[in-house]
Amino acid sequence: MNISPGKLWGLRRLADAAGHWKMVAIDQRTPLFEPIAAKRGTKEPPVEDVTAVKRLLVRHLAPQASAILTDPIYGYLSTIDEIPASKGLVLSYEHSVTENTPQGRKSVHIPNWSVAKTRRIGGDAVKVLVWYRPDAPREVCAHQEAFVQAAGEACREHDIVMLLEVLIYPLPGENAASLEPRRTQLVLDSIRPFCDPKFGVDIFKLEPPGPVHNVPDPDGKDAAALQASYDKMAAMLPRPWVMLSAGAEADDFERSLNYAYRAGAAGYLAGRAIWSQAFRHFPDYAAMERSLASDSVAVLDRLNELTDRKGSSWHAHASFAGKMPAPAGQQQLFPKDYPSFEAA
């Protein structure tokens, strides 16, 4: 596996000086749409509310983040002037609406959006979320794999980082609670297909291979078994990875990060664990802003301090360790055939 110059630059842009990814997600659509519409008493959420919420999130959280993940429909134009130029920029690729068949979910990209457009507007990375159940019918799995592979090929073509988020979900006839006893194995099995180099993943964004809520104390007596699941997941991965919050509260996410960092994670890409407390004040924007400035920033500061102490740098991953490009002048960086840098 190789890393091209464009991808290398993107990986660096997303990280802080120590190589940690401290990324804040504001690309949520459905998790914002439903509560906003409910509070406003409307069938659809007013667009001005969606964009105003995203703008407030960026204003208060971007200064402490290494990168911001936003969406091209509601988030980009409403927040880009609030994102410091020194921060990395990730744009979501997947549509928030999936094709829900009797066999499972099929993903599509955002209509009239593409990897090329992400690159054109200055994105450093493309985030691709795929809902995946390894035990779904083969036709559904094949569709999801083709969706990811097409995005990966486009990211190669445009020399931009591909960040893959893999999430399990209830199949028709199941409920979310029924997945919990099988969560660890489902998470591991959902990731496995995408470890194949053909998918072109540069960063994995992963959910906990264990409890999302009521996470055991990482220093307690029940920690060893859960740590083994994180270690097993990390051992599968051909590229560096970050932890997602999966809708967890801040304390639970912080405990999950401890397990992830012991397993070699290079940071986090989280949203609601950081800002959900403030969002509960909606539509009182003044109260929401006060909570962002105090509660949410405090959560972000705690996560960053933990990441500084325990996280791995992304280039310490086995794919990159000891194989970073030599400084300019010691090698020909851009010969006519524009080669990739050796990475693994």
mmCIF file of C-alpha atoms in Angstrom:
data_model
loop_
_atom_site.group_PDB
_atom_site.id
_atom_site.type_symbol
_atom_site.label_atom_id
_atom_site.label_comp_id
_atom_site.label_asym_id
_atom_site.label_seq_id
_atom_site.Cartn_x
_atom_site.Cartn_y
_atom_site.Cartn_z
ATOM 1 C CA MET A 1 0.000 0.000 0.000
ATOM 2 C CA ASN A 2 1.248 3.498 -0.876
ATOM 3 C CA ILE A 3 0.432 7.021 0.205
ATOM 4 C CA SER A 4 0.325 9.700 -2.478
ATOM 5 C CA PRO A 5 1.491 13.286 -1.934
ATOM 6 C CA GLY A 6 -2.057 14.650 -1.883
ATOM 7 C CA LYS A 7 -3.254 12.127 0.664
ATOM 8 C CA LEU A 8 -0.168 12.699 2.788
ATOM 9 C CA TRP A 9 -0.867 16.415 2.886
ATOM 10 C CA GLY A 10 -4.515 15.772 3.793
ATOM 11 C CA LEU A 11 -3.609 13.414 6.624
ATOM 12 C CA ARG A 12 -1.309 16.074 8.030
ATOM 13 C CA ARG A 13 -3.903 18.834 7.618
ATOM 14 C CA LEU A 14 -6.427 16.903 9.709
ATOM 15 C CA ALA A 15 -4.011 16.442 12.625
ATOM 16 C CA ASP A 16 -2.398 18.642 15.236
ATOM 17 C CA ALA A 17 1.359 19.126 15.423
ATOM 18 C CA ALA A 18 1.780 15.869 17.364
ATOM 19 C CA GLY A 19 -0.075 13.821 14.730
ATOM 20 C CA HIS A 20 -3.305 13.458 16.717
ATOM 21 C CA TRP A 21 -6.671 13.735 15.007
ATOM 22 C CA LYS A 22 -8.993 15.818 17.197
ATOM 23 C CA MET A 23 -11.926 16.159 14.837
ATOM 24 C CA VAL A 24 -15.386 17.545 15.584
ATOM 25 C CA ALA A 25 -18.407 16.420 13.557
ATOM 26 C CA ILE A 26 -21.215 18.821 12.683
ATOM 27 C CA ASP A 27 -22.324 16.978 9.528
ATOM 28 C CA GLN A 28 -25.298 15.371 11.286
ATOM 29 C CA ARG A 29 -28.546 15.703 9.439
ATOM 30 C CA THR A 30 -31.263 13.347 10.768
ATOM 31 C CA PRO A 31 -30.077 13.689 14.419
ATOM 32 C CA LEU A 32 -30.623 17.440 14.024
ATOM 33 C CA PHE A 33 -33.666 17.394 11.748
ATOM 34 C CA GLU A 34 -35.957 15.402 14.023
ATOM 35 C CA PRO A 35 -35.494 17.346 17.293
ATOM 36 C CA ILE A 36 -35.535 20.709 15.497
ATOM 37 C CA ALA A 37 -38.778 19.861 13.692
ATOM 38 C CA ALA A 38 -40.302 18.562 16.928
ATOM 39 C CA LYS A 39 -39.437 21.754 18.812
ATOM 40 C CA ARG A 40 -40.730 23.942 15.986
ATOM 41 C CA GLY A 41 -43.874 21.844 15.491
ATOM 42 C CA THR A 42 -43.180 21.447 11.784
ATOM 43 C CA LYS A 43 -43.005 18.438 9.502
ATOM 44 C CA GLU A 44 -39.581 19.472 8.186
ATOM 45 C CA PRO A 45 -36.947 21.394 10.144
ATOM 46 C CA PRO A 46 -36.582 25.026 9.063
ATOM 47 C CA VAL A 47 -33.363 25.304 7.073
ATOM 48 C CA GLU A 48 -32.464 28.529 8.873
ATOM 49 C CA ASP A 49 -32.468 26.645 12.190
ATOM 50 C CA VAL A 50 -30.319 23.808 10.876
ATOM 51 C CA THR A 51 -27.734 26.215 9.502
ATOM 52 C CA ALA A 52 -27.813 28.460 12.578
ATOM 53 C CA VAL A 53 -27.162 25.489 14.873
ATOM 54 C CA LYS A 54 -24.237 24.317 12.750
ATOM 55 C CA ARG A 55 -22.779 27.811 12.689
ATOM 56 C CA LEU A 56 -22.865 28.067 16.480
ATOM 57 C CA LEU A 57 -21.241 24.651 16.865
ATOM 58 C CA VAL A 58 -18.358 25.615 14.592
ATOM 59 C CA ARG A 59 -17.885 29.047 16.162
ATOM 60 C CA HIS A 60 -17.305 27.598 19.610
ATOM 61 C CA LEU A 61 -15.676 24.242 18.856
ATOM 62 C CA ALA A 62 -13.470 24.744 15.794
ATOM 63 C CA PRO A 63 -10.761 26.668 17.690
ATOM 64 C CA GLN A 64 -10.070 23.616 19.908
ATOM 65 C CA ALA A 65 -10.340 21.032 17.102
ATOM 66 C CA SER A 66 -7.716 19.923 14.607
ATOM 67 C CA ALA A 67 -10.375 19.487 11.890
ATOM 68 C CA ILE A 68 -14.086 19.954 11.271
ATOM 69 C CA LEU A 69 -16.396 17.492 9.529
ATOM 70 C CA THR A 70 -19.357 19.182 7.900
ATOM 71 C CA ASP A 71 -21.866 18.434 5.160
ATOM 72 C CA PRO A 72 -22.063 20.172 1.779
ATOM 73 C CA ILE A 73 -25.804 20.865 1.893
ATOM 74 C CA TYR A 74 -26.364 22.708 5.194
ATOM 75 C CA GLY A 75 -22.967 23.054 6.791
ATOM 76 C CA TYR A 76 -20.376 24.225 4.305
ATOM 77 C CA LEU A 77 -21.681 27.618 3.201
ATOM 78 C CA SER A 78 -23.089 28.448 6.633
ATOM 79 C CA THR A 79 -19.859 27.706 8.514
ATOM 80 C CA ILE A 80 -16.844 27.979 6.242
ATOM 81 C CA ASP A 81 -16.100 31.565 7.300
ATOM 82 C CA GLU A 82 -16.095 30.417 10.945
ATOM 83 C CA ILE A 83 -13.566 27.595 10.395
ATOM 84 C CA PRO A 84 -10.002 28.863 10.900
ATOM 85 C CA ALA A 85 -7.831 28.326 7.848
ATOM 86 C CA SER A 86 -5.399 26.345 9.987
ATOM 87 C CA LYS A 87 -7.997 23.615 10.584
ATOM 88 C CA GLY A 88 -8.549 20.574 8.404
ATOM 89 C CA LEU A 89 -11.803 20.272 6.476
ATOM 90 C CA VAL A 90 -13.715 17.022 5.938
ATOM 91 C CA LEU A 91 -16.882 16.837 3.808
ATOM 92 C CA SER A 92 -19.446 14.064 4.092
ATOM 93 C CA TYR A 93 -20.209 12.042 0.953
ATOM 94 C CA GLU A 94 -23.157 9.830 1.863
ATOM 95 C CA HIS A 95 -26.774 10.922 1.626
ATOM 96 C CA SER A 96 -28.641 10.966 4.946
ATOM 97 C CA VAL A 97 -31.484 9.118 3.203
ATOM 98 C CA THR A 98 -30.868 5.436 2.502
ATOM 99 C CA GLU A 99 -32.834 2.960 0.409
ATOM 100 C CA ASN A 100 -34.433 0.797 3.084
ATOM 101 C CA THR A 101 -35.204 -2.563 1.511
ATOM 102 C CA PRO A 102 -36.711 -5.652 3.212
ATOM 103 C CA GLN A 103 -33.168 -7.084 3.245
ATOM 104 C CA GLY A 104 -31.347 -4.044 4.655
ATOM 105 C CA ARG A 105 -30.092 -0.546 3.939
ATOM 106 C CA LYS A 106 -28.486 0.574 0.693
ATOM 107 C CA SER A 107 -26.431 3.759 0.727
ATOM 108 C CA VAL A 108 -26.148 6.414 -1.982
ATOM 109 C CA HIS A 109 -24.038 9.541 -2.218
ATOM 110 C CA ILE A 110 -25.485 13.008 -1.708
ATOM 111 C CA PRO A 111 -27.366 13.975 -4.895
ATOM 112 C CA ASN A 112 -25.387 16.281 -7.178
ATOM 113 C CA TRP A 113 -22.325 15.857 -4.971
ATOM 114 C CA SER A 114 -19.011 14.126 -5.635
ATOM 115 C CA VAL A 115 -15.461 13.600 -4.468
ATOM 116 C CA ALA A 116 -14.329 15.984 -7.217
ATOM 117 C CA LYS A 117 -16.512 18.771 -5.798
ATOM 118 C CA THR A 118 -15.127 18.142 -2.311
ATOM 119 C CA ARG A 119 -11.611 18.610 -3.655
ATOM 120 C CA ARG A 120 -12.653 21.646 -5.688
ATOM 121 C CA ILE A 121 -14.030 23.556 -2.677
ATOM 122 C CA GLY A 122 -10.938 22.917 -0.576
ATOM 123 C CA GLY A 123 -11.716 19.737 1.321
ATOM 124 C CA ASP A 124 -8.826 17.812 2.842
ATOM 125 C CA ALA A 125 -10.781 14.553 3.183
ATOM 126 C CA VAL A 126 -13.976 12.782 2.166
ATOM 127 C CA LYS A 127 -15.995 11.049 4.880
ATOM 128 C CA VAL A 128 -17.937 8.027 3.669
ATOM 129 C CA LEU A 129 -20.446 6.462 6.059
ATOM 130 C CA VAL A 130 -21.605 2.961 5.215
ATOM 131 C CA TRP A 131 -24.307 1.081 7.104
ATOM 132 C CA TYR A 132 -23.181 -2.509 7.040
ATOM 133 C CA ARG A 133 -24.441 -5.792 8.423
ATOM 134 C CA PRO A 134 -22.157 -8.713 7.559
ATOM 135 C CA ASP A 135 -25.087 -11.088 8.037
ATOM 136 C CA ALA A 136 -27.366 -9.242 5.600
ATOM 137 C CA PRO A 137 -28.198 -10.910 2.268
ATOM 138 C CA ARG A 138 -25.276 -10.916 -0.132
ATOM 139 C CA GLU A 139 -27.014 -8.564 -2.575
ATOM 140 C CA VAL A 140 -27.217 -5.845 0.094
ATOM 141 C CA CYS A 141 -23.628 -6.371 1.243
ATOM 142 C CA ALA A 142 -22.432 -6.246 -2.357
ATOM 143 C CA HIS A 143 -24.229 -2.938 -2.921
ATOM 144 C CA GLN A 144 -22.656 -1.412 0.184
ATOM 145 C CA GLU A 145 -19.209 -2.656 -0.752
ATOM 146 C CA ALA A 146 -19.576 -1.257 -4.280
ATOM 147 C CA PHE A 147 -20.667 2.098 -2.801
ATOM 148 C CA VAL A 148 -17.496 2.286 -0.700
ATOM 149 C CA GLN A 149 -15.233 1.051 -3.475
ATOM 150 C CA ALA A 150 -16.527 3.668 -5.910
ATOM 151 C CA ALA A 151 -15.839 6.407 -3.372
ATOM 152 C CA GLY A 152 -12.369 5.018 -2.715
ATOM 153 C CA GLU A 153 -11.545 4.966 -6.419
ATOM 154 C CA ALA A 154 -12.707 8.561 -6.799
ATOM 155 C CA CYS A 155 -10.555 9.590 -3.821
ATOM 156 C CA ARG A 156 -7.544 7.944 -5.469
ATOM 157 C CA GLU A 157 -8.280 9.757 -8.719
ATOM 158 C CA HIS A 158 -8.494 13.131 -6.999
ATOM 159 C CA ASP A 159 -5.698 12.374 -4.527
ATOM 160 C CA ILE A 160 -7.723 13.139 -1.413
ATOM 161 C CA VAL A 161 -7.995 11.339 1.917
ATOM 162 C CA MET A 162 -10.809 8.818 2.277
ATOM 163 C CA LEU A 163 -12.171 8.481 5.804
ATOM 164 C CA LEU A 164 -14.487 5.487 6.153
ATOM 165 C CA GLU A 165 -17.115 5.231 8.897
ATOM 166 C CA VAL A 166 -18.649 1.767 9.331
ATOM 167 C CA LEU A 167 -21.843 1.421 11.392
ATOM 168 C CA ILE A 168 -23.949 -1.601 12.209
ATOM 169 C CA TYR A 169 -27.740 -1.245 12.382
ATOM 170 C CA PRO A 170 -30.881 -3.344 13.038
ATOM 171 C CA LEU A 171 -32.087 -5.317 10.038
ATOM 172 C CA PRO A 172 -35.827 -5.251 9.296
ATOM 173 C CA GLY A 173 -37.638 -7.060 12.106
ATOM 174 C CA GLU A 174 -34.877 -6.336 14.649
ATOM 175 C CA ASN A 175 -34.559 -3.576 17.212
ATOM 176 C CA ALA A 176 -31.401 -1.856 18.375
ATOM 177 C CA ALA A 177 -31.438 -3.573 21.765
ATOM 178 C CA SER A 178 -31.278 -6.987 20.128
ATOM 179 C CA LEU A 179 -27.842 -6.161 18.698
ATOM 180 C CA GLU A 180 -26.170 -5.492 22.033
ATOM 181 C CA PRO A 181 -25.368 -9.104 22.976
ATOM 182 C CA ARG A 182 -23.708 -9.510 19.559
ATOM 183 C CA ARG A 183 -22.248 -6.021 19.257
ATOM 184 C CA THR A 184 -18.583 -6.954 19.513
ATOM 185 C CA GLN A 185 -18.684 -9.621 16.821
ATOM 186 C CA LEU A 186 -20.946 -7.596 14.541
ATOM 187 C CA VAL A 187 -18.632 -4.590 14.736
ATOM 188 C CA LEU A 188 -15.546 -6.682 14.010
ATOM 189 C CA ASP A 189 -17.196 -8.527 11.135
ATOM 190 C CA SER A 190 -18.548 -5.282 9.639
ATOM 191 C CA ILE A 191 -15.051 -3.785 9.438
ATOM 192 C CA ARG A 192 -13.276 -6.848 8.034
ATOM 193 C CA PRO A 193 -14.305 -6.553 4.352
ATOM 194 C CA PHE A 194 -13.116 -2.939 4.135
ATOM 195 C CA CYS A 195 -9.603 -3.797 5.270
ATOM 196 C CA ASP A 196 -8.978 -4.971 1.707
ATOM 197 C CA PRO A 197 -6.731 -2.398 -0.046
ATOM 198 C CA LYS A 198 -9.126 -2.247 -2.996
ATOM 199 C CA PHE A 199 -11.409 0.020 -0.958
ATOM 200 C CA GLY A 200 -8.714 2.672 -0.609
ATOM 201 C CA VAL A 201 -9.389 3.594 3.024
ATOM 202 C CA ASP A 202 -6.909 6.048 4.563
ATOM 203 C CA ILE A 203 -8.558 6.514 7.986
ATOM 204 C CA PHE A 204 -11.071 4.259 9.698
ATOM 205 C CA LYS A 205 -13.733 5.920 11.851
ATOM 206 C CA LEU A 206 -15.076 3.173 14.103
ATOM 207 C CA GLU A 207 -17.718 2.587 16.722
ATOM 208 C CA PRO A 208 -16.894 0.828 19.986
ATOM 209 C CA PRO A 209 -16.642 -2.987 19.711
ATOM 210 C CA GLY A 210 -18.521 -3.155 22.994
ATOM 211 C CA PRO A 211 -20.881 -1.054 25.103
ATOM 212 C CA VAL A 212 -21.610 2.467 23.945
ATOM 213 C CA HIS A 213 -23.475 3.363 27.136
ATOM 214 C CA ASN A 214 -22.552 2.411 30.709
ATOM 215 C CA VAL A 215 -18.998 1.729 29.546
ATOM 216 C CA PRO A 216 -16.967 -0.088 32.217
ATOM 217 C CA ASP A 217 -14.258 1.817 34.052
ATOM 218 C CA PRO A 218 -11.106 1.324 31.941
ATOM 219 C CA ASP A 219 -9.176 0.768 35.171
ATOM 220 C CA GLY A 220 -11.806 -1.443 36.776
ATOM 221 C CA LYS A 221 -12.132 -5.202 37.188
ATOM 222 C CA ASP A 222 -14.299 -5.582 34.067
ATOM 223 C CA ALA A 223 -11.885 -3.781 31.748
ATOM 224 C CA ALA A 224 -9.752 -6.670 30.500
ATOM 225 C CA ALA A 225 -12.390 -8.400 28.350
ATOM 226 C CA LEU A 226 -13.475 -5.149 26.711
ATOM 227 C CA GLN A 227 -9.870 -4.129 26.088
ATOM 228 C CA ALA A 228 -9.312 -7.442 24.319
ATOM 229 C CA SER A 229 -12.107 -6.533 21.881
ATOM 230 C CA TYR A 230 -10.523 -3.175 21.109
ATOM 231 C CA ASP A 231 -7.126 -4.800 20.657
ATOM 232 C CA LYS A 232 -8.601 -7.385 18.304
ATOM 233 C CA MET A 233 -10.243 -4.665 16.233
ATOM 234 C CA ALA A 234 -7.061 -2.607 16.031
ATOM 235 C CA ALA A 235 -5.013 -5.623 14.935
ATOM 236 C CA MET A 236 -7.237 -5.992 11.840
ATOM 237 C CA LEU A 237 -6.724 -2.481 10.534
ATOM 238 C CA PRO A 238 -4.298 -1.688 7.704
ATOM 239 C CA ARG A 239 -4.593 2.048 8.312
ATOM 240 C CA PRO A 240 -4.787 4.419 11.309
ATOM 241 C CA TRP A 241 -8.124 4.867 13.023
ATOM 242 C CA VAL A 242 -10.204 7.175 15.160
ATOM 243 C CA MET A 243 -13.069 6.534 17.559
ATOM 244 C CA LEU A 244 -16.585 7.848 16.957
ATOM 245 C CA SER A 245 -18.993 8.619 19.774
ATOM 246 C CA ALA A 246 -22.049 6.726 18.421
ATOM 247 C CA GLY A 247 -24.431 9.010 20.295
ATOM 248 C CA ALA A 248 -22.798 8.352 23.669
ATOM 249 C CA GLU A 249 -22.750 10.925 26.430
ATOM 250 C CA ALA A 250 -19.443 12.635 27.140
ATOM 251 C CA ASP A 251 -18.439 10.504 30.137
ATOM 252 C CA ASP A 252 -19.090 7.236 28.332
ATOM 253 C CA PHE A 253 -17.219 8.424 25.262
ATOM 254 C CA GLU A 254 -14.253 9.466 27.374
ATOM 255 C CA ARG A 255 -14.120 5.973 28.909
ATOM 256 C CA SER A 256 -14.338 4.394 25.438
ATOM 257 C CA LEU A 257 -11.446 6.570 24.288
ATOM 258 C CA ASN A 258 -9.259 5.174 27.043
ATOM 259 C CA TYR A 259 -9.743 1.679 25.620
ATOM 260 C CA ALA A 260 -9.215 2.944 22.078
ATOM 261 C CA TYR A 261 -5.965 4.708 22.926
ATOM 262 C CA ARG A 262 -4.580 1.625 24.609
ATOM 263 C CA ALA A 263 -5.292 -0.143 21.326
ATOM 264 C CA GLY A 264 -3.453 2.488 19.284
ATOM 265 C CA ALA A 265 -6.151 4.901 18.076
ATOM 266 C CA ALA A 266 -4.815 8.171 16.678
ATOM 267 C CA GLY A 267 -7.653 10.343 17.930
ATOM 268 C CA TYR A 268 -11.381 10.869 17.689
ATOM 269 C CA LEU A 269 -14.037 12.170 15.334
ATOM 270 C CA ALA A 270 -17.042 12.954 17.502
ATOM 271 C CA GLY A 271 -20.080 15.184 17.525
ATOM 272 C CA ARG A 272 -22.962 14.655 19.903
ATOM 273 C CA ALA A 273 -20.776 13.508 22.800
ATOM 274 C CA ILE A 274 -19.277 16.997 22.679
ATOM 275 C CA TRP A 275 -22.234 19.243 21.911
ATOM 276 C CA SER A 276 -25.480 17.380 22.700
ATOM 277 C CA GLN A 277 -25.855 19.010 26.115
ATOM 278 C CA ALA A 278 -25.838 22.446 24.531
ATOM 279 C CA PHE A 279 -28.200 21.381 21.739
ATOM 280 C CA ARG A 280 -30.825 20.405 24.326
ATOM 281 C CA HIS A 281 -31.393 24.141 24.890
ATOM 282 C CA PHE A 282 -32.654 24.603 21.314
ATOM 283 C CA PRO A 283 -34.486 26.810 20.294
ATOM 284 C CA ASP A 284 -33.118 29.100 23.017
ATOM 285 C CA TYR A 285 -30.055 30.177 21.048
ATOM 286 C CA ALA A 286 -28.661 32.335 23.846
ATOM 287 C CA ALA A 287 -28.755 29.416 26.304
ATOM 288 C CA MET A 288 -27.343 27.105 23.682
ATOM 289 C CA GLU A 289 -24.435 29.459 23.051
ATOM 290 C CA ARG A 290 -23.701 29.782 26.782
ATOM 291 C CA SER A 291 -23.661 26.006 27.130
ATOM 292 C CA LEU A 292 -21.390 25.579 24.103
ATOM 293 C CA ALA A 293 -18.944 28.117 25.513
ATOM 294 C CA SER A 294 -18.828 26.401 28.892
ATOM 295 C CA ASP A 295 -19.995 22.780 28.873
ATOM 296 C CA SER A 296 -19.066 21.745 25.322
ATOM 297 C CA VAL A 297 -15.688 23.443 25.285
ATOM 298 C CA ALA A 298 -14.925 21.809 28.644
ATOM 299 C CA VAL A 299 -15.732 18.375 27.187
ATOM 300 C CA LEU A 300 -13.546 19.085 24.180
ATOM 301 C CA ASP A 301 -10.696 20.213 26.398
ATOM 302 C CA ARG A 302 -10.924 16.962 28.411
ATOM 303 C CA LEU A 303 -10.909 14.841 25.249
ATOM 304 C CA ASN A 304 -7.938 16.753 23.887
ATOM 305 C CA GLU A 305 -5.979 16.392 27.100
ATOM 306 C CA LEU A 306 -6.662 12.649 27.119
ATOM 307 C CA THR A 307 -5.632 12.424 23.466
ATOM 308 C CA ASP A 308 -2.401 14.290 24.160
ATOM 309 C CA ARG A 309 -1.528 11.897 26.987
ATOM 310 C CA LYS A 310 -2.625 8.566 25.578
ATOM 311 C CA GLY A 311 -3.326 8.805 21.833
ATOM 312 C CA SER A 312 -0.963 7.581 19.152
ATOM 313 C CA SER A 313 0.206 9.827 16.336
ATOM 314 C CA TRP A 314 -1.313 8.749 13.025
ATOM 315 C CA HIS A 315 2.095 8.211 11.457
ATOM 316 C CA ALA A 316 3.073 5.801 14.243
ATOM 317 C CA HIS A 317 0.648 3.258 12.776
ATOM 318 C CA ALA A 318 2.358 0.208 11.324
ATOM 319 C CA SER A 319 1.393 1.368 7.826
ATOM 320 C CA PHE A 320 3.555 4.453 8.193
ATOM 321 C CA ALA A 321 6.000 3.953 11.072
ATOM 322 C CA GLY A 322 9.547 4.610 9.946
ATOM 323 C CA LYS A 323 8.471 5.013 6.329
ATOM 324 C CA MET A 324 7.504 8.670 6.078
ATOM 325 C CA PRO A 325 8.889 10.559 3.085
ATOM 326 C CA ALA A 326 12.379 11.990 3.422
ATOM 327 C CA PRO A 327 12.684 15.798 3.651
ATOM 328 C CA ALA A 328 12.715 17.739 0.403
ATOM 329 C CA GLY A 329 16.126 17.740 -1.163
ATOM 330 C CA GLN A 330 16.830 14.139 -0.124
ATOM 331 C CA GLN A 331 14.548 12.619 -2.702
ATOM 332 C CA GLN A 332 12.816 13.651 -5.898
ATOM 333 C CA LEU A 333 9.299 14.318 -4.610
ATOM 334 C CA PHE A 334 7.464 14.917 -7.845
ATOM 335 C CA PRO A 335 9.051 13.218 -10.834
ATOM 336 C CA LYS A 336 7.058 13.187 -14.047
ATOM 337 C CA ASP A 337 5.213 9.966 -13.225
ATOM 338 C CA TYR A 338 4.030 11.386 -9.817
ATOM 339 C CA PRO A 339 4.695 8.268 -7.748
ATOM 340 C CA SER A 340 3.273 7.350 -4.392
ATOM 341 C CA PHE A 341 5.378 7.376 -1.277
ATOM 342 C CA GLU A 342 6.125 3.965 0.178
ATOM 343 C CA ALA A 343 3.836 3.364 3.152
ATOM 344 C CA ALA A 344 3.675 -0.355 3.762
#
